[in-house]
mmCIF file of C-alpha atoms in Angstrom:
data_model
loop_
_atom_site.group_PDB
_atom_site.id
_atom_site.type_symbol
_atom_site.label_atom_id
_atom_site.label_comp_id
_atom_site.label_asym_id
_atom_site.label_seq_id
_atom_site.Cartn_x
_atom_site.Cartn_y
_atom_site.Cartn_z
ATOM 1 C CA UNK A 1 42.470 36.790 149.148
ATOM 2 C CA UNK A 2 44.559 37.281 152.286
ATOM 3 C CA UNK A 3 44.130 35.469 155.559
ATOM 4 C CA UNK A 4 44.732 36.635 159.123
ATOM 5 C CA UNK A 5 47.521 34.915 161.010
ATOM 6 C CA UNK A 6 49.865 35.571 163.930
ATOM 7 C CA UNK A 7 53.594 36.150 163.521
ATOM 8 C CA UNK A 8 55.559 34.895 166.527
ATOM 9 C CA UNK A 9 59.112 36.153 166.959
ATOM 10 C CA UNK A 10 61.390 34.555 169.516
ATOM 11 C CA UNK A 11 64.997 35.489 170.317
ATOM 12 C CA UNK A 12 66.772 32.675 172.122
ATOM 13 C CA UNK A 13 70.226 31.211 172.631
ATOM 14 C CA UNK A 14 71.148 29.019 169.695
ATOM 15 C CA UNK A 15 71.826 26.257 172.231
ATOM 16 C CA UNK A 16 68.138 26.258 173.198
ATOM 17 C CA UNK A 17 66.657 26.944 169.769
ATOM 18 C CA UNK A 18 65.806 23.277 169.258
ATOM 19 C CA UNK A 19 63.642 23.304 172.379
ATOM 20 C CA UNK A 20 61.651 26.181 170.903
ATOM 21 C CA UNK A 21 61.283 24.749 167.406
ATOM 22 C CA UNK A 22 60.269 21.322 168.759
ATOM 23 C CA UNK A 23 57.590 23.019 170.849
ATOM 24 C CA UNK A 24 56.346 25.021 167.852
ATOM 25 C CA UNK A 25 56.258 21.841 165.747
ATOM 26 C CA UNK A 26 54.351 19.984 168.440
ATOM 27 C CA UNK A 27 51.824 22.792 168.946
ATOM 28 C CA UNK A 28 50.914 22.769 165.277
ATOM 29 C CA UNK A 29 53.115 25.384 163.621
ATOM 30 C CA UNK A 30 53.563 24.419 159.990
ATOM 31 C CA UNK A 31 57.029 25.896 159.811
ATOM 32 C CA UNK A 32 59.491 28.412 161.132
ATOM 33 C CA UNK A 33 62.489 30.417 159.975
ATOM 34 C CA UNK A 34 65.675 30.915 161.998
ATOM 35 C CA UNK A 35 67.783 34.043 161.516
ATOM 36 C CA UNK A 36 71.278 34.726 162.824
ATOM 37 C CA UNK A 37 71.746 37.480 165.409
ATOM 38 C CA UNK A 38 74.847 39.691 165.421
ATOM 39 C CA UNK A 39 74.478 41.230 168.848
ATOM 40 C CA UNK A 40 71.911 42.127 171.439
ATOM 41 C CA UNK A 41 71.353 43.884 174.716
ATOM 42 C CA UNK A 42 68.899 42.583 177.266
ATOM 43 C CA UNK A 43 68.479 41.813 180.910
ATOM 44 C CA UNK A 44 71.806 40.054 180.960
ATOM 45 C CA UNK A 45 73.714 42.906 179.385
ATOM 46 C CA UNK A 46 75.369 43.118 176.016
ATOM 47 C CA UNK A 47 75.808 39.957 174.012
ATOM 48 C CA UNK A 48 77.738 39.621 170.800
ATOM 49 C CA UNK A 49 78.262 36.703 168.482
ATOM 50 C CA UNK A 50 81.744 35.637 169.309
ATOM 51 C CA UNK A 51 82.889 33.915 166.176
ATOM 52 C CA UNK A 52 82.936 35.815 162.901
ATOM 53 C CA UNK A 53 81.190 34.040 160.095
ATOM 54 C CA UNK A 54 77.882 33.007 161.425
ATOM 55 C CA UNK A 55 78.221 31.197 164.734
ATOM 56 C CA UNK A 56 76.235 33.477 167.005
ATOM 57 C CA UNK A 57 75.071 33.154 170.568
ATOM 58 C CA UNK A 58 71.462 34.046 169.835
ATOM 59 C CA UNK A 59 69.091 33.336 166.971
ATOM 60 C CA UNK A 60 65.726 34.821 166.016
ATOM 61 C CA UNK A 61 62.956 32.331 165.244
ATOM 62 C CA UNK A 62 60.033 33.638 163.172
ATOM 63 C CA UNK A 63 56.914 31.502 162.945
ATOM 64 C CA UNK A 64 53.570 32.306 161.316
ATOM 65 C CA UNK A 65 50.606 30.441 162.724
ATOM 66 C CA UNK A 66 46.835 30.490 163.023
ATOM 67 C CA UNK A 67 45.259 32.269 165.982
ATOM 68 C CA UNK A 68 44.479 28.854 167.489
ATOM 69 C CA UNK A 69 48.092 27.759 167.330
ATOM 70 C CA UNK A 70 49.187 31.119 168.746
ATOM 71 C CA UNK A 71 46.821 30.559 171.675
ATOM 72 C CA UNK A 72 48.398 27.150 172.259
ATOM 73 C CA UNK A 73 51.860 28.737 172.228
ATOM 74 C CA UNK A 74 50.721 31.335 174.765
ATOM 75 C CA UNK A 75 49.161 28.588 176.905
ATOM 76 C CA UNK A 76 52.467 26.678 176.784
ATOM 77 C CA UNK A 77 54.334 29.709 178.060
ATOM 78 C CA UNK A 78 55.900 27.877 180.993
ATOM 79 C CA UNK A 79 57.400 25.261 178.710
ATOM 80 C CA UNK A 80 58.500 27.934 176.253
ATOM 81 C CA UNK A 81 60.147 29.958 179.010
ATOM 82 C CA UNK A 82 62.198 26.874 179.939
ATOM 83 C CA UNK A 83 64.249 27.637 176.829
ATOM 84 C CA UNK A 84 65.032 31.011 178.438
ATOM 85 C CA UNK A 85 64.111 33.160 175.442
ATOM 86 C CA UNK A 86 65.192 36.784 175.578
ATOM 87 C CA UNK A 87 62.118 37.911 173.664
ATOM 88 C CA UNK A 88 58.772 36.444 172.653
ATOM 89 C CA UNK A 89 56.482 38.735 170.690
ATOM 90 C CA UNK A 90 53.320 38.249 168.654
ATOM 91 C CA UNK A 91 52.075 40.422 165.816
ATOM 92 C CA UNK A 92 48.956 40.288 163.666
ATOM 93 C CA UNK A 93 49.768 39.593 160.042
ATOM 94 C CA UNK A 94 48.141 38.352 156.863
ATOM 95 C CA UNK A 95 49.273 35.638 154.462
ATOM 96 C CA UNK A 96 48.493 35.028 150.806
ATOM 97 C CA UNK A 97 48.058 31.285 151.007
ATOM 98 C CA UNK A 98 45.847 30.032 153.811
ATOM 99 C CA UNK A 99 46.774 26.419 153.150
ATOM 100 C CA UNK A 100 50.410 27.009 154.046
ATOM 101 C CA UNK A 101 49.829 28.044 157.665
ATOM 102 C CA UNK L 1 54.101 62.419 162.491
ATOM 103 C CA UNK L 2 53.975 58.742 161.601
ATOM 104 C CA UNK L 3 52.474 57.272 158.463
ATOM 105 C CA UNK L 4 50.716 53.947 157.913
ATOM 106 C CA UNK L 5 52.450 51.481 155.650
ATOM 107 C CA UNK L 6 52.564 47.733 155.022
ATOM 108 C CA UNK L 7 55.546 45.550 155.893
ATOM 109 C CA UNK L 8 55.897 42.625 153.506
ATOM 110 C CA UNK L 9 58.090 39.724 154.600
ATOM 111 C CA UNK L 10 59.037 37.029 152.118
ATOM 112 C CA UNK L 11 61.173 33.941 152.747
ATOM 113 C CA UNK L 12 62.490 32.501 149.509
ATOM 114 C CA UNK L 13 65.423 30.518 148.162
ATOM 115 C CA UNK L 14 68.383 32.790 147.595
ATOM 116 C CA UNK L 15 68.440 31.480 144.011
ATOM 117 C CA UNK L 16 65.011 33.028 143.401
ATOM 118 C CA UNK L 17 65.448 36.172 145.498
ATOM 119 C CA UNK L 18 66.189 38.276 142.413
ATOM 120 C CA UNK L 19 62.823 37.352 140.927
ATOM 121 C CA UNK L 20 61.135 38.666 144.057
ATOM 122 C CA UNK L 21 63.134 41.889 144.350
ATOM 123 C CA UNK L 22 62.685 42.668 140.631
ATOM 124 C CA UNK L 23 58.936 42.235 141.073
ATOM 125 C CA UNK L 24 58.920 44.488 144.153
ATOM 126 C CA UNK L 25 60.936 47.116 142.278
ATOM 127 C CA UNK L 26 58.584 46.964 139.285
ATOM 128 C CA UNK L 27 55.455 47.214 141.460
ATOM 129 C CA UNK L 28 56.689 50.405 143.074
ATOM 130 C CA UNK L 29 58.480 49.388 146.252
ATOM 131 C CA UNK L 30 61.048 52.037 147.073
ATOM 132 C CA UNK L 31 63.420 49.572 148.632
ATOM 133 C CA UNK L 32 63.884 46.258 150.389
ATOM 134 C CA UNK L 33 66.240 44.593 152.844
ATOM 135 C CA UNK L 34 67.530 41.034 152.500
ATOM 136 C CA UNK L 35 68.473 39.042 155.622
ATOM 137 C CA UNK L 36 70.337 35.742 155.789
ATOM 138 C CA UNK L 37 68.485 32.680 157.076
ATOM 139 C CA UNK L 38 70.243 30.038 159.190
ATOM 140 C CA UNK L 39 67.658 27.284 158.980
ATOM 141 C CA UNK L 40 63.984 26.689 158.461
ATOM 142 C CA UNK L 41 61.265 24.106 158.512
ATOM 143 C CA UNK L 42 58.386 24.198 156.081
ATOM 144 C CA UNK L 43 56.363 22.089 153.724
ATOM 145 C CA UNK L 44 59.512 20.595 152.283
ATOM 146 C CA UNK L 45 60.981 19.628 155.628
ATOM 147 C CA UNK L 46 63.997 20.972 157.433
ATOM 148 C CA UNK L 47 66.396 23.191 155.534
ATOM 149 C CA UNK L 48 69.722 24.410 156.801
ATOM 150 C CA UNK L 49 72.266 26.740 155.312
ATOM 151 C CA UNK L 50 74.974 24.376 154.211
ATOM 152 C CA UNK L 51 78.021 26.559 154.105
ATOM 153 C CA UNK L 52 79.215 28.361 157.227
ATOM 154 C CA UNK L 53 79.827 32.010 156.765
ATOM 155 C CA UNK L 54 76.805 33.376 155.032
ATOM 156 C CA UNK L 55 75.884 31.317 151.993
ATOM 157 C CA UNK L 56 72.432 30.135 152.952
ATOM 158 C CA UNK L 57 69.714 28.368 151.042
ATOM 159 C CA UNK L 58 66.993 30.817 152.003
ATOM 160 C CA UNK L 59 66.845 34.550 152.564
ATOM 161 C CA UNK L 60 64.225 36.796 154.156
ATOM 162 C CA UNK L 61 63.227 39.882 152.159
ATOM 163 C CA UNK L 62 61.606 42.709 154.135
ATOM 164 C CA UNK L 63 59.923 45.499 152.186
ATOM 165 C CA UNK L 64 57.884 48.440 153.491
ATOM 166 C CA UNK L 65 55.388 49.857 151.037
ATOM 167 C CA UNK L 66 52.231 51.941 150.766
ATOM 168 C CA UNK L 67 48.870 50.182 150.916
ATOM 169 C CA UNK L 68 48.520 50.709 147.165
ATOM 170 C CA UNK L 69 51.809 48.982 146.435
ATOM 171 C CA UNK L 70 50.880 46.180 148.824
ATOM 172 C CA UNK L 71 47.642 45.722 146.880
ATOM 173 C CA UNK L 72 49.633 45.467 143.665
ATOM 174 C CA UNK L 73 51.899 42.844 145.256
ATOM 175 C CA UNK L 74 48.843 40.851 146.367
ATOM 176 C CA UNK L 75 47.342 41.193 142.868
ATOM 177 C CA UNK L 76 50.604 39.884 141.382
ATOM 178 C CA UNK L 77 50.468 36.823 143.587
ATOM 179 C CA UNK L 78 50.739 34.368 140.707
ATOM 180 C CA UNK L 79 53.939 35.960 139.490
ATOM 181 C CA UNK L 80 55.263 36.174 143.026
ATOM 182 C CA UNK L 81 54.486 32.516 143.651
ATOM 183 C CA UNK L 82 56.578 31.618 140.584
ATOM 184 C CA UNK L 83 59.606 32.348 142.774
ATOM 185 C CA UNK L 84 58.322 29.594 145.080
ATOM 186 C CA UNK L 85 58.502 31.593 148.314
ATOM 187 C CA UNK L 86 58.140 29.611 151.523
ATOM 188 C CA UNK L 87 56.364 32.473 153.263
ATOM 189 C CA UNK L 88 54.721 35.738 152.243
ATOM 190 C CA UNK L 89 53.231 37.776 155.064
ATOM 191 C CA UNK L 90 51.970 41.339 155.412
ATOM 192 C CA UNK L 91 51.812 43.409 158.594
ATOM 193 C CA UNK L 92 50.511 46.902 159.300
ATOM 194 C CA UNK L 93 53.277 49.230 160.374
ATOM 195 C CA UNK L 94 54.058 52.922 160.632
ATOM 196 C CA UNK L 95 57.056 54.871 159.375
ATOM 197 C CA UNK L 96 58.566 58.161 160.451
ATOM 198 C CA UNK L 97 59.286 59.545 157.008
ATOM 199 C CA UNK L 98 56.447 59.307 154.502
ATOM 200 C CA UNK L 99 58.650 60.405 151.638
ATOM 201 C CA UNK L 100 60.871 57.343 151.912
ATOM 202 C CA UNK L 101 58.197 54.747 151.152
ATOM 203 C CA UNK O 1 48.283 37.180 179.752
ATOM 204 C CA UNK O 2 49.800 39.124 176.880
ATOM 205 C CA UNK O 3 50.730 42.778 176.934
ATOM 206 C CA UNK O 4 50.658 45.371 174.153
ATOM 207 C CA UNK O 5 53.990 46.768 173.062
ATOM 208 C CA UNK O 6 55.580 48.403 170.023
ATOM 209 C CA UNK O 7 58.173 46.691 167.835
ATOM 210 C CA UNK O 8 60.625 49.160 166.339
ATOM 211 C CA UNK O 9 62.683 48.013 163.365
ATOM 212 C CA UNK O 10 65.593 50.113 162.143
ATOM 213 C CA UNK O 11 67.903 49.398 159.205
ATOM 214 C CA UNK O 12 71.102 51.393 159.461
ATOM 215 C CA UNK O 13 74.752 51.242 158.456
ATOM 216 C CA UNK O 14 76.689 49.087 160.877
ATOM 217 C CA UNK O 15 79.018 52.047 161.358
ATOM 218 C CA UNK O 16 76.143 54.071 162.852
ATOM 219 C CA UNK O 17 74.402 51.231 164.703
ATOM 220 C CA UNK O 18 75.954 52.292 168.006
ATOM 221 C CA UNK O 19 74.377 55.728 167.717
ATOM 222 C CA UNK O 20 70.979 54.066 167.367
ATOM 223 C CA UNK O 21 71.387 51.569 170.189
ATOM 224 C CA UNK O 22 72.742 54.233 172.556
ATOM 225 C CA UNK O 23 69.691 56.353 171.794
ATOM 226 C CA UNK O 24 67.342 53.402 172.389
ATOM 227 C CA UNK O 25 69.111 52.645 175.668
ATOM 228 C CA UNK O 26 68.860 56.263 176.786
ATOM 229 C CA UNK O 27 65.173 56.546 175.879
ATOM 230 C CA UNK O 28 64.292 53.567 178.029
ATOM 231 C CA UNK O 29 64.362 50.527 175.758
ATOM 232 C CA UNK O 30 65.132 47.490 177.881
ATOM 233 C CA UNK O 31 66.967 45.753 175.081
ATOM 234 C CA UNK O 32 67.434 45.318 171.351
ATOM 235 C CA UNK O 33 68.527 42.682 168.871
ATOM 236 C CA UNK O 34 70.846 43.319 165.920
ATOM 237 C CA UNK O 35 70.561 41.187 162.790
ATOM 238 C CA UNK O 36 72.981 41.036 159.868
ATOM 239 C CA UNK O 37 71.786 42.254 156.465
ATOM 240 C CA UNK O 38 72.892 40.547 153.235
ATOM 241 C CA UNK O 39 71.817 43.202 150.765
ATOM 242 C CA UNK O 40 69.358 45.998 150.281
ATOM 243 C CA UNK O 41 68.028 48.477 147.810
ATOM 244 C CA UNK O 42 66.989 51.950 148.865
ATOM 245 C CA UNK O 43 67.276 55.580 147.966
ATOM 246 C CA UNK O 44 70.999 55.185 147.462
ATOM 247 C CA UNK O 45 70.711 52.226 145.126
ATOM 248 C CA UNK O 46 71.720 48.628 145.644
ATOM 249 C CA UNK O 47 73.897 47.779 148.601
ATOM 250 C CA UNK O 48 75.483 44.438 149.288
ATOM 251 C CA UNK O 49 77.550 43.169 152.148
ATOM 252 C CA UNK O 50 81.015 43.181 150.707
ATOM 253 C CA UNK O 51 82.802 40.630 152.799
ATOM 254 C CA UNK O 52 81.508 37.053 152.989
ATOM 255 C CA UNK O 53 81.148 35.803 156.475
ATOM 256 C CA UNK O 54 79.273 38.397 158.357
ATOM 257 C CA UNK O 55 80.775 41.827 157.873
ATOM 258 C CA UNK O 56 77.876 43.645 156.271
ATOM 259 C CA UNK O 57 77.298 47.276 155.454
ATOM 260 C CA UNK O 58 73.863 47.424 157.046
ATOM 261 C CA UNK O 59 72.290 45.856 160.113
ATOM 262 C CA UNK O 60 68.687 45.565 161.261
ATOM 263 C CA UNK O 61 67.980 46.574 164.855
ATOM 264 C CA UNK O 62 64.773 45.204 166.401
ATOM 265 C CA UNK O 63 63.598 46.685 169.680
ATOM 266 C CA UNK O 64 60.384 46.013 171.606
ATOM 267 C CA UNK O 65 59.248 48.822 173.873
ATOM 268 C CA UNK O 66 56.255 50.244 175.689
ATOM 269 C CA UNK O 67 54.062 52.769 173.882
ATOM 270 C CA UNK O 68 55.594 55.502 176.066
ATOM 271 C CA UNK O 69 59.112 54.600 175.011
ATOM 272 C CA UNK O 70 57.985 54.391 171.378
ATOM 273 C CA UNK O 71 56.600 57.919 171.703
ATOM 274 C CA UNK O 72 59.955 59.087 173.044
ATOM 275 C CA UNK O 73 61.723 57.446 170.093
ATOM 276 C CA UNK O 74 59.358 59.196 167.682
ATOM 277 C CA UNK O 75 59.901 62.493 169.506
ATOM 278 C CA UNK O 76 63.669 62.001 169.164
ATOM 279 C CA UNK O 77 63.352 61.533 165.427
ATOM 280 C CA UNK O 78 65.853 64.257 164.570
ATOM 281 C CA UNK O 79 68.521 62.654 166.697
ATOM 282 C CA UNK O 80 67.639 59.229 165.327
ATOM 283 C CA UNK O 81 67.846 60.474 161.751
ATOM 284 C CA UNK O 82 71.389 61.708 162.451
ATOM 285 C CA UNK O 83 72.407 58.042 162.252
ATOM 286 C CA UNK O 84 71.040 58.091 158.685
ATOM 287 C CA UNK O 85 68.872 54.987 159.017
ATOM 288 C CA UNK O 86 67.503 53.570 155.771
ATOM 289 C CA UNK O 87 64.292 52.447 157.450
ATOM 290 C CA UNK O 88 62.505 53.078 160.733
ATOM 291 C CA UNK O 89 59.195 51.284 161.193
ATOM 292 C CA UNK O 90 56.901 50.618 164.142
ATOM 293 C CA UNK O 91 54.463 47.745 164.520
ATOM 294 C CA UNK O 92 51.970 46.867 167.238
ATOM 295 C CA UNK O 93 52.872 43.630 168.963
ATOM 296 C CA UNK O 94 52.192 41.721 172.163
ATOM 297 C CA UNK O 95 54.626 40.150 174.600
ATOM 298 C CA UNK O 96 54.233 37.338 177.107
ATOM 299 C CA UNK O 97 56.181 38.915 179.923
ATOM 300 C CA UNK O 98 55.322 42.514 180.725
ATOM 301 C CA UNK O 99 58.232 42.854 183.120
ATOM 302 C CA UNK O 100 60.783 42.317 180.371
ATOM 303 C CA UNK O 101 59.860 45.367 178.284
#
């Protein structure tokens, strides 16, 4: 009734988000969701969205994929890192509808 | 010191978010958090929040529940799917305070 | 090629977010990401961001750390709870670049 998948979470500059989503599309992800980021601290120090009202420096991209697609994303790490993501993490998850992912 | 729970993540049109949160409330979830979504790609193509400043087409609802409540959510899948969610995923997690969930 | 980490997710009033991020910094987290929250329901009832355009009552802080740092966060639970977070959850995840976390 539920089906094992991988949840990929990527934090990246909004400027480079298209590079990430195009790669996910090409590697077989059936979809993704992009969330706004208010602020963050990482290797490059503190970063805050400069403009009130939604224009932020970073976005979070969440993408749920099969294990095979996740393996392709991991194998494409060099290309993915070209977008200079702050974070790439993978988590095991389950979905209700296998046909959607 | 930490307690196993399930994290349910649902992406749904903001218009139908109330249907989802009412269902979660009724099935015993002690709470939920709703995040704005900037953009997404899914079975119906690309979707972007049209209005700058927070009014988005989709939202992400995050809800942490006991395994029993998660089972009830899975069992209510038909009702949940009436809200036409783009994504429903479940992940194992742990919480610090058992009494909150 | 991928490395096990813990993903900590904390929902807290924006007013107290600095207390949380300072604690994460001090305990050895290499970074965190703060997301805006549109609305939520918890032990204190329904809560909605009052001002359109990004000023929200609550934020979600996501932080990926080593198991050792996660243990320190759990051990510091009393201090963390001083910020009155609505939710603190931990999930197993994997990252591509061990040196970043």
